[in-house]
Amino acid sequence: MADTVDPQGGGIMINYLFNPAHWSGADGIPTLIGEHLLYSLIALAVAAIIAVPLGIYIGVTGKGVFMIAGLANALRALPSVGLLILLVLLISPAFPSKMGYILPSLIVLVLLAVPPILTNTYAGVRAVDAAAVDAAKGMGFRTMKILTDIQLPCSLPLMLSGVRSALLQIISTATIAAYISLGGLGRLLIDGKAQNDYSQMVAGAVLVALLALFFDQLLAFITRRVVSPGLTRRTVKAAAVAAPDETVKTPVTV
């Protein structure tokens, strides 16, 4: 009989997670995590392929700025579950295989991930110091050289922040795939609700939260490693910590 109450707080959830039977087989937790990550990473890659070049183009040329506020806000306002069901009804007849359900899920996740990547990429490129760009032009740098050597490195922190935000939204929303009988951690929520299994539902919610937190910290670590220390002021802070009491003395000439 499924557990419907939790008199010991998180005790039932812990029992579910540490039950070896839930960690093996086609419906085991590792399999569900793998499916959840597969949907999430594919959607993130597609969204980045669409949003990063578009954000760079708009940021460099200034053309299509209306898309940043208009299109991005419109995509954010889309109801995920309703759009998913609509796309399944439209697409599944053309794809009799499982792809008829996977493709709508990926489309919804991509539409969710495009706005933060697009807006942050645009904002990062536009925030580059105009004096640095003018100096590069004065040195004879071509447009592509300025982009690759100055604008992209300087905009990298904001771009990665957009990717980080998009991935967190994708991971938390990828549970909707279970609404149309696909895998992922959403299965624990949907199946738990159908079976009135409180422990299964709580375990699914906790696993999704832990997965999101793990990738949030992973992307934060990657950002610290790939972004120039000069852009994050790490070099200045390190120097201040190394010699907090040192003063610069200017030699006096008589």
mmCIF file of C-alpha atoms in Angstrom:
data_model
loop_
_atom_site.group_PDB
_atom_site.id
_atom_site.type_symbol
_atom_site.label_atom_id
_atom_site.label_comp_id
_atom_site.label_asym_id
_atom_site.label_seq_id
_atom_site.Cartn_x
_atom_site.Cartn_y
_atom_site.Cartn_z
ATOM 1 C CA MET A 1 0.000 0.000 0.000
ATOM 2 C CA ALA A 2 1.359 3.407 -0.956
ATOM 3 C CA ASP A 3 2.292 5.918 1.717
ATOM 4 C CA THR A 4 -0.087 8.868 1.881
ATOM 5 C CA VAL A 5 1.131 10.594 5.047
ATOM 6 C CA ASP A 6 4.507 11.482 6.378
ATOM 7 C CA PRO A 7 4.387 11.448 10.168
ATOM 8 C CA GLN A 8 8.160 11.572 10.440
ATOM 9 C CA GLY A 9 8.847 14.558 8.201
ATOM 10 C CA GLY A 10 11.229 13.424 5.466
ATOM 11 C CA GLY A 11 11.474 9.843 6.762
ATOM 12 C CA ILE A 12 9.260 8.303 4.107
ATOM 13 C CA MET A 13 11.097 10.144 1.334
ATOM 14 C CA ILE A 14 14.438 8.923 2.664
ATOM 15 C CA ASN A 15 13.137 5.356 2.779
ATOM 16 C CA TYR A 16 12.091 5.653 -0.849
ATOM 17 C CA LEU A 17 15.440 7.035 -1.988
ATOM 18 C CA PHE A 18 17.466 4.441 -0.102
ATOM 19 C CA ASN A 19 15.376 1.490 -1.247
ATOM 20 C CA PRO A 20 17.669 -0.535 -3.584
ATOM 21 C CA ALA A 21 14.664 -1.589 -5.663
ATOM 22 C CA HIS A 22 14.252 2.014 -6.850
ATOM 23 C CA TRP A 23 17.828 2.235 -8.150
ATOM 24 C CA SER A 24 17.757 -0.486 -10.794
ATOM 25 C CA GLY A 25 15.812 -1.430 -13.883
ATOM 26 C CA ALA A 26 14.257 0.588 -16.691
ATOM 27 C CA ASP A 27 12.245 2.679 -14.210
ATOM 28 C CA GLY A 28 15.067 3.105 -11.691
ATOM 29 C CA ILE A 29 16.224 6.500 -10.456
ATOM 30 C CA PRO A 30 19.543 6.463 -12.426
ATOM 31 C CA THR A 31 17.639 5.813 -15.661
ATOM 32 C CA LEU A 32 15.159 8.591 -14.926
ATOM 33 C CA ILE A 33 17.988 11.032 -14.112
ATOM 34 C CA GLY A 34 19.743 10.095 -17.364
ATOM 35 C CA GLU A 35 16.581 10.701 -19.402
ATOM 36 C CA HIS A 36 15.960 13.992 -17.586
ATOM 37 C CA LEU A 37 19.481 15.199 -18.329
ATOM 38 C CA LEU A 38 19.286 14.042 -21.950
ATOM 39 C CA TYR A 39 16.181 16.131 -22.627
ATOM 40 C CA SER A 40 17.634 19.082 -20.721
ATOM 41 C CA LEU A 41 21.053 19.157 -22.393
ATOM 42 C CA ILE A 42 19.660 18.671 -25.910
ATOM 43 C CA ALA A 43 17.214 21.530 -25.347
ATOM 44 C CA LEU A 44 19.993 23.749 -23.942
ATOM 45 C CA ALA A 45 22.284 23.025 -26.906
ATOM 46 C CA VAL A 46 19.567 23.837 -29.446
ATOM 47 C CA ALA A 47 18.571 27.000 -27.574
ATOM 48 C CA ALA A 48 22.201 28.152 -27.426
ATOM 49 C CA ILE A 49 22.675 27.510 -31.166
ATOM 50 C CA ILE A 50 19.660 29.724 -31.840
ATOM 51 C CA ALA A 51 20.039 32.441 -29.190
ATOM 52 C CA VAL A 52 23.800 33.068 -28.998
ATOM 53 C CA PRO A 53 24.382 34.003 -32.674
ATOM 54 C CA LEU A 54 21.143 35.998 -32.706
ATOM 55 C CA GLY A 55 22.088 37.863 -29.526
ATOM 56 C CA ILE A 56 25.570 38.605 -30.870
ATOM 57 C CA TYR A 57 24.164 39.878 -34.166
ATOM 58 C CA ILE A 58 21.649 42.167 -32.452
ATOM 59 C CA GLY A 59 24.249 43.383 -29.972
ATOM 60 C CA VAL A 60 26.840 44.209 -32.642
ATOM 61 C CA THR A 61 24.548 45.700 -35.287
ATOM 62 C CA GLY A 62 21.788 47.156 -33.119
ATOM 63 C CA LYS A 63 19.224 45.702 -35.543
ATOM 64 C CA GLY A 64 16.213 43.856 -34.209
ATOM 65 C CA VAL A 65 16.435 45.198 -30.664
ATOM 66 C CA PHE A 66 12.627 45.023 -30.480
ATOM 67 C CA MET A 67 12.976 41.222 -30.448
ATOM 68 C CA ILE A 68 14.749 41.316 -27.104
ATOM 69 C CA ALA A 69 11.793 42.782 -25.236
ATOM 70 C CA GLY A 70 8.984 41.564 -27.471
ATOM 71 C CA LEU A 71 9.905 38.027 -28.454
ATOM 72 C CA ALA A 72 11.699 37.155 -25.224
ATOM 73 C CA ASN A 73 8.815 38.278 -23.011
ATOM 74 C CA ALA A 74 6.296 36.515 -25.252
ATOM 75 C CA LEU A 75 8.191 33.231 -24.985
ATOM 76 C CA ARG A 76 8.386 33.568 -21.204
ATOM 77 C CA ALA A 77 4.613 34.007 -21.027
ATOM 78 C CA LEU A 78 3.805 30.776 -22.892
ATOM 79 C CA PRO A 79 2.024 28.173 -20.728
ATOM 80 C CA SER A 80 4.365 25.182 -20.848
ATOM 81 C CA VAL A 81 1.882 22.367 -20.262
ATOM 82 C CA GLY A 82 -0.786 23.820 -22.544
ATOM 83 C CA LEU A 83 1.731 24.390 -25.339
ATOM 84 C CA LEU A 84 3.092 20.867 -24.866
ATOM 85 C CA ILE A 85 -0.328 19.277 -25.273
ATOM 86 C CA LEU A 86 -1.080 21.439 -28.328
ATOM 87 C CA LEU A 87 2.208 20.474 -29.995
ATOM 88 C CA VAL A 88 1.604 16.786 -29.278
ATOM 89 C CA LEU A 89 -1.784 17.007 -30.986
ATOM 90 C CA LEU A 90 -0.207 18.727 -34.001
ATOM 91 C CA ILE A 91 3.052 16.778 -34.313
ATOM 92 C CA SER A 92 2.326 13.231 -33.107
ATOM 93 C CA PRO A 93 0.156 12.301 -36.143
ATOM 94 C CA ALA A 94 3.141 13.021 -38.411
ATOM 95 C CA PHE A 95 5.514 10.943 -36.242
ATOM 96 C CA PRO A 96 3.931 7.619 -35.280
ATOM 97 C CA SER A 97 7.022 6.675 -33.275
ATOM 98 C CA LYS A 98 8.092 7.982 -29.867
ATOM 99 C CA MET A 99 9.588 11.008 -31.615
ATOM 100 C CA GLY A 100 6.065 12.401 -31.900
ATOM 101 C CA TYR A 101 6.185 12.964 -28.154
ATOM 102 C CA ILE A 102 9.873 13.736 -27.675
ATOM 103 C CA LEU A 103 9.927 16.523 -30.272
ATOM 104 C CA PRO A 104 7.102 18.581 -28.661
ATOM 105 C CA SER A 105 8.820 18.323 -25.276
ATOM 106 C CA LEU A 106 12.099 19.569 -26.712
ATOM 107 C CA ILE A 107 10.380 22.438 -28.531
ATOM 108 C CA VAL A 108 8.751 23.634 -25.296
ATOM 109 C CA LEU A 109 12.050 23.438 -23.408
ATOM 110 C CA VAL A 110 13.928 25.256 -26.180
ATOM 111 C CA LEU A 111 11.347 28.060 -26.229
ATOM 112 C CA LEU A 112 11.772 28.354 -22.472
ATOM 113 C CA ALA A 113 15.577 28.517 -22.695
ATOM 114 C CA VAL A 114 15.936 30.997 -25.572
ATOM 115 C CA PRO A 115 14.904 34.233 -23.705
ATOM 116 C CA PRO A 116 17.580 34.244 -20.943
ATOM 117 C CA ILE A 117 20.368 33.260 -23.335
ATOM 118 C CA LEU A 118 19.264 35.782 -25.958
ATOM 119 C CA THR A 119 18.836 38.713 -23.584
ATOM 120 C CA ASN A 120 22.076 38.074 -21.689
ATOM 121 C CA THR A 121 24.107 37.631 -24.857
ATOM 122 C CA TYR A 122 22.749 40.885 -26.265
ATOM 123 C CA ALA A 123 23.278 42.709 -22.966
ATOM 124 C CA GLY A 124 26.822 41.366 -22.674
ATOM 125 C CA VAL A 125 27.836 42.537 -26.141
ATOM 126 C CA ARG A 126 26.231 45.955 -25.704
ATOM 127 C CA ALA A 127 27.864 46.428 -22.284
ATOM 128 C CA VAL A 128 31.389 46.240 -23.700
ATOM 129 C CA ASP A 129 33.200 49.546 -23.205
ATOM 130 C CA ALA A 130 32.791 51.596 -26.364
ATOM 131 C CA ALA A 131 36.235 53.131 -25.809
ATOM 132 C CA ALA A 132 37.821 49.686 -26.091
ATOM 133 C CA VAL A 133 35.980 49.009 -29.341
ATOM 134 C CA ASP A 134 36.972 52.428 -30.743
ATOM 135 C CA ALA A 135 40.591 51.828 -29.770
ATOM 136 C CA ALA A 136 40.556 48.481 -31.579
ATOM 137 C CA LYS A 137 39.118 50.139 -34.677
ATOM 138 C CA GLY A 138 41.827 52.772 -34.498
ATOM 139 C CA MET A 139 44.444 50.001 -34.446
ATOM 140 C CA GLY A 140 42.998 48.590 -37.660
ATOM 141 C CA PHE A 141 41.039 45.654 -36.217
ATOM 142 C CA ARG A 142 38.311 44.354 -38.487
ATOM 143 C CA THR A 143 34.772 43.732 -37.218
ATOM 144 C CA MET A 144 35.271 39.977 -36.715
ATOM 145 C CA LYS A 145 38.591 40.543 -34.942
ATOM 146 C CA ILE A 146 36.972 43.038 -32.586
ATOM 147 C CA LEU A 147 34.176 40.568 -31.908
ATOM 148 C CA THR A 148 36.390 37.572 -31.148
ATOM 149 C CA ASP A 149 39.182 39.397 -29.273
ATOM 150 C CA ILE A 150 37.271 42.083 -27.369
ATOM 151 C CA GLN A 151 33.485 41.877 -27.381
ATOM 152 C CA LEU A 152 33.010 38.143 -26.809
ATOM 153 C CA PRO A 153 35.599 37.800 -24.012
ATOM 154 C CA CYS A 154 34.187 40.852 -22.243
ATOM 155 C CA SER A 155 30.576 39.667 -22.635
ATOM 156 C CA LEU A 156 31.337 36.089 -21.528
ATOM 157 C CA PRO A 157 30.245 36.539 -17.864
ATOM 158 C CA LEU A 158 26.769 37.716 -18.855
ATOM 159 C CA MET A 159 26.476 35.091 -21.596
ATOM 160 C CA LEU A 160 27.314 32.274 -19.196
ATOM 161 C CA SER A 161 24.899 33.727 -16.676
ATOM 162 C CA GLY A 162 22.158 33.439 -19.296
ATOM 163 C CA VAL A 163 23.111 29.832 -20.041
ATOM 164 C CA ARG A 164 23.104 29.081 -16.320
ATOM 165 C CA SER A 165 19.647 30.578 -15.867
ATOM 166 C CA ALA A 166 18.334 28.737 -18.927
ATOM 167 C CA LEU A 167 19.631 25.356 -17.755
ATOM 168 C CA LEU A 168 18.041 25.770 -14.325
ATOM 169 C CA GLN A 169 14.690 26.571 -15.935
ATOM 170 C CA ILE A 170 14.989 23.620 -18.302
ATOM 171 C CA ILE A 171 15.839 21.128 -15.551
ATOM 172 C CA SER A 172 12.948 22.276 -13.378
ATOM 173 C CA THR A 173 10.485 22.275 -16.290
ATOM 174 C CA ALA A 174 11.613 19.034 -17.966
ATOM 175 C CA THR A 175 9.285 17.197 -15.601
ATOM 176 C CA ILE A 176 6.470 18.081 -18.025
ATOM 177 C CA ALA A 177 7.734 15.327 -20.345
ATOM 178 C CA ALA A 178 6.072 12.861 -17.995
ATOM 179 C CA TYR A 179 2.668 14.376 -18.830
ATOM 180 C CA ILE A 180 2.898 12.757 -22.265
ATOM 181 C CA SER A 181 4.250 9.409 -21.024
ATOM 182 C CA LEU A 182 7.946 10.134 -21.510
ATOM 183 C CA GLY A 183 10.694 9.467 -18.979
ATOM 184 C CA GLY A 184 12.655 11.707 -16.668
ATOM 185 C CA LEU A 185 12.204 12.566 -13.022
ATOM 186 C CA GLY A 186 8.723 13.822 -13.785
ATOM 187 C CA ARG A 187 7.671 10.161 -13.807
ATOM 188 C CA LEU A 188 8.104 10.077 -10.039
ATOM 189 C CA LEU A 189 5.736 13.021 -9.693
ATOM 190 C CA ILE A 190 3.106 11.804 -12.170
ATOM 191 C CA ASP A 191 3.190 8.155 -11.134
ATOM 192 C CA GLY A 192 3.308 9.091 -7.466
ATOM 193 C CA LYS A 193 0.225 11.239 -7.843
ATOM 194 C CA ALA A 194 -1.610 8.510 -9.756
ATOM 195 C CA GLN A 195 -0.782 5.978 -7.032
ATOM 196 C CA ASN A 196 -1.279 8.394 -4.112
ATOM 197 C CA ASP A 197 2.343 7.645 -3.226
ATOM 198 C CA TYR A 198 3.482 10.678 -1.245
ATOM 199 C CA SER A 199 7.031 9.377 -0.774
ATOM 200 C CA GLN A 200 7.551 8.937 -4.511
ATOM 201 C CA MET A 201 6.319 12.455 -5.266
ATOM 202 C CA VAL A 202 8.521 14.066 -2.616
ATOM 203 C CA ALA A 203 11.535 12.038 -3.743
ATOM 204 C CA GLY A 204 11.002 13.220 -7.330
ATOM 205 C CA ALA A 205 10.743 16.860 -6.275
ATOM 206 C CA VAL A 206 13.876 16.593 -4.128
ATOM 207 C CA LEU A 207 15.868 14.923 -6.926
ATOM 208 C CA VAL A 208 14.892 17.646 -9.409
ATOM 209 C CA ALA A 209 15.927 20.329 -6.918
ATOM 210 C CA LEU A 210 19.255 18.616 -6.194
ATOM 211 C CA LEU A 211 19.940 18.192 -9.914
ATOM 212 C CA ALA A 212 19.276 21.888 -10.517
ATOM 213 C CA LEU A 213 21.496 22.918 -7.595
ATOM 214 C CA PHE A 214 24.310 20.656 -8.773
ATOM 215 C CA PHE A 215 24.359 22.120 -12.271
ATOM 216 C CA ASP A 216 23.996 25.638 -10.903
ATOM 217 C CA GLN A 217 27.186 25.174 -8.880
ATOM 218 C CA LEU A 218 28.912 23.382 -11.757
ATOM 219 C CA LEU A 219 28.247 26.263 -14.153
ATOM 220 C CA ALA A 220 29.316 28.765 -11.485
ATOM 221 C CA PHE A 221 32.618 26.881 -11.169
ATOM 222 C CA ILE A 222 33.061 26.770 -14.969
ATOM 223 C CA THR A 223 32.355 30.508 -15.159
ATOM 224 C CA ARG A 224 35.059 31.253 -12.598
ATOM 225 C CA ARG A 225 37.539 29.166 -14.585
ATOM 226 C CA VAL A 226 36.905 30.420 -18.112
ATOM 227 C CA VAL A 227 36.210 34.106 -17.479
ATOM 228 C CA SER A 228 39.247 36.374 -17.390
ATOM 229 C CA PRO A 229 40.233 37.291 -13.801
ATOM 230 C CA GLY A 230 40.394 40.919 -14.860
ATOM 231 C CA LEU A 231 36.671 40.882 -15.642
ATOM 232 C CA THR A 232 35.721 39.414 -12.269
ATOM 233 C CA ARG A 233 38.233 41.491 -10.247
ATOM 234 C CA ARG A 234 39.744 38.302 -8.808
ATOM 235 C CA THR A 235 43.254 39.603 -9.477
ATOM 236 C CA VAL A 236 42.609 42.820 -7.575
ATOM 237 C CA LYS A 237 41.076 40.957 -4.630
ATOM 238 C CA ALA A 238 43.935 38.475 -4.493
ATOM 239 C CA ALA A 239 46.490 41.274 -4.424
ATOM 240 C CA ALA A 240 44.592 43.048 -1.650
ATOM 241 C CA VAL A 241 44.475 39.885 0.468
ATOM 242 C CA ALA A 242 48.147 39.100 -0.115
ATOM 243 C CA ALA A 243 49.376 42.543 1.017
ATOM 244 C CA PRO A 244 46.669 44.247 3.072
ATOM 245 C CA ASP A 245 49.016 46.531 5.000
ATOM 246 C CA GLU A 246 51.440 47.489 2.289
ATOM 247 C CA THR A 247 51.502 51.112 1.215
ATOM 248 C CA VAL A 248 52.934 52.488 -1.947
ATOM 249 C CA LYS A 249 55.676 54.986 -1.242
ATOM 250 C CA THR A 250 56.527 57.540 -3.866
ATOM 251 C CA PRO A 251 60.219 58.445 -3.903
ATOM 252 C CA VAL A 252 60.908 62.102 -3.205
ATOM 253 C CA THR A 253 63.569 63.854 -5.189
ATOM 254 C CA VAL A 254 65.353 66.960 -3.800
#
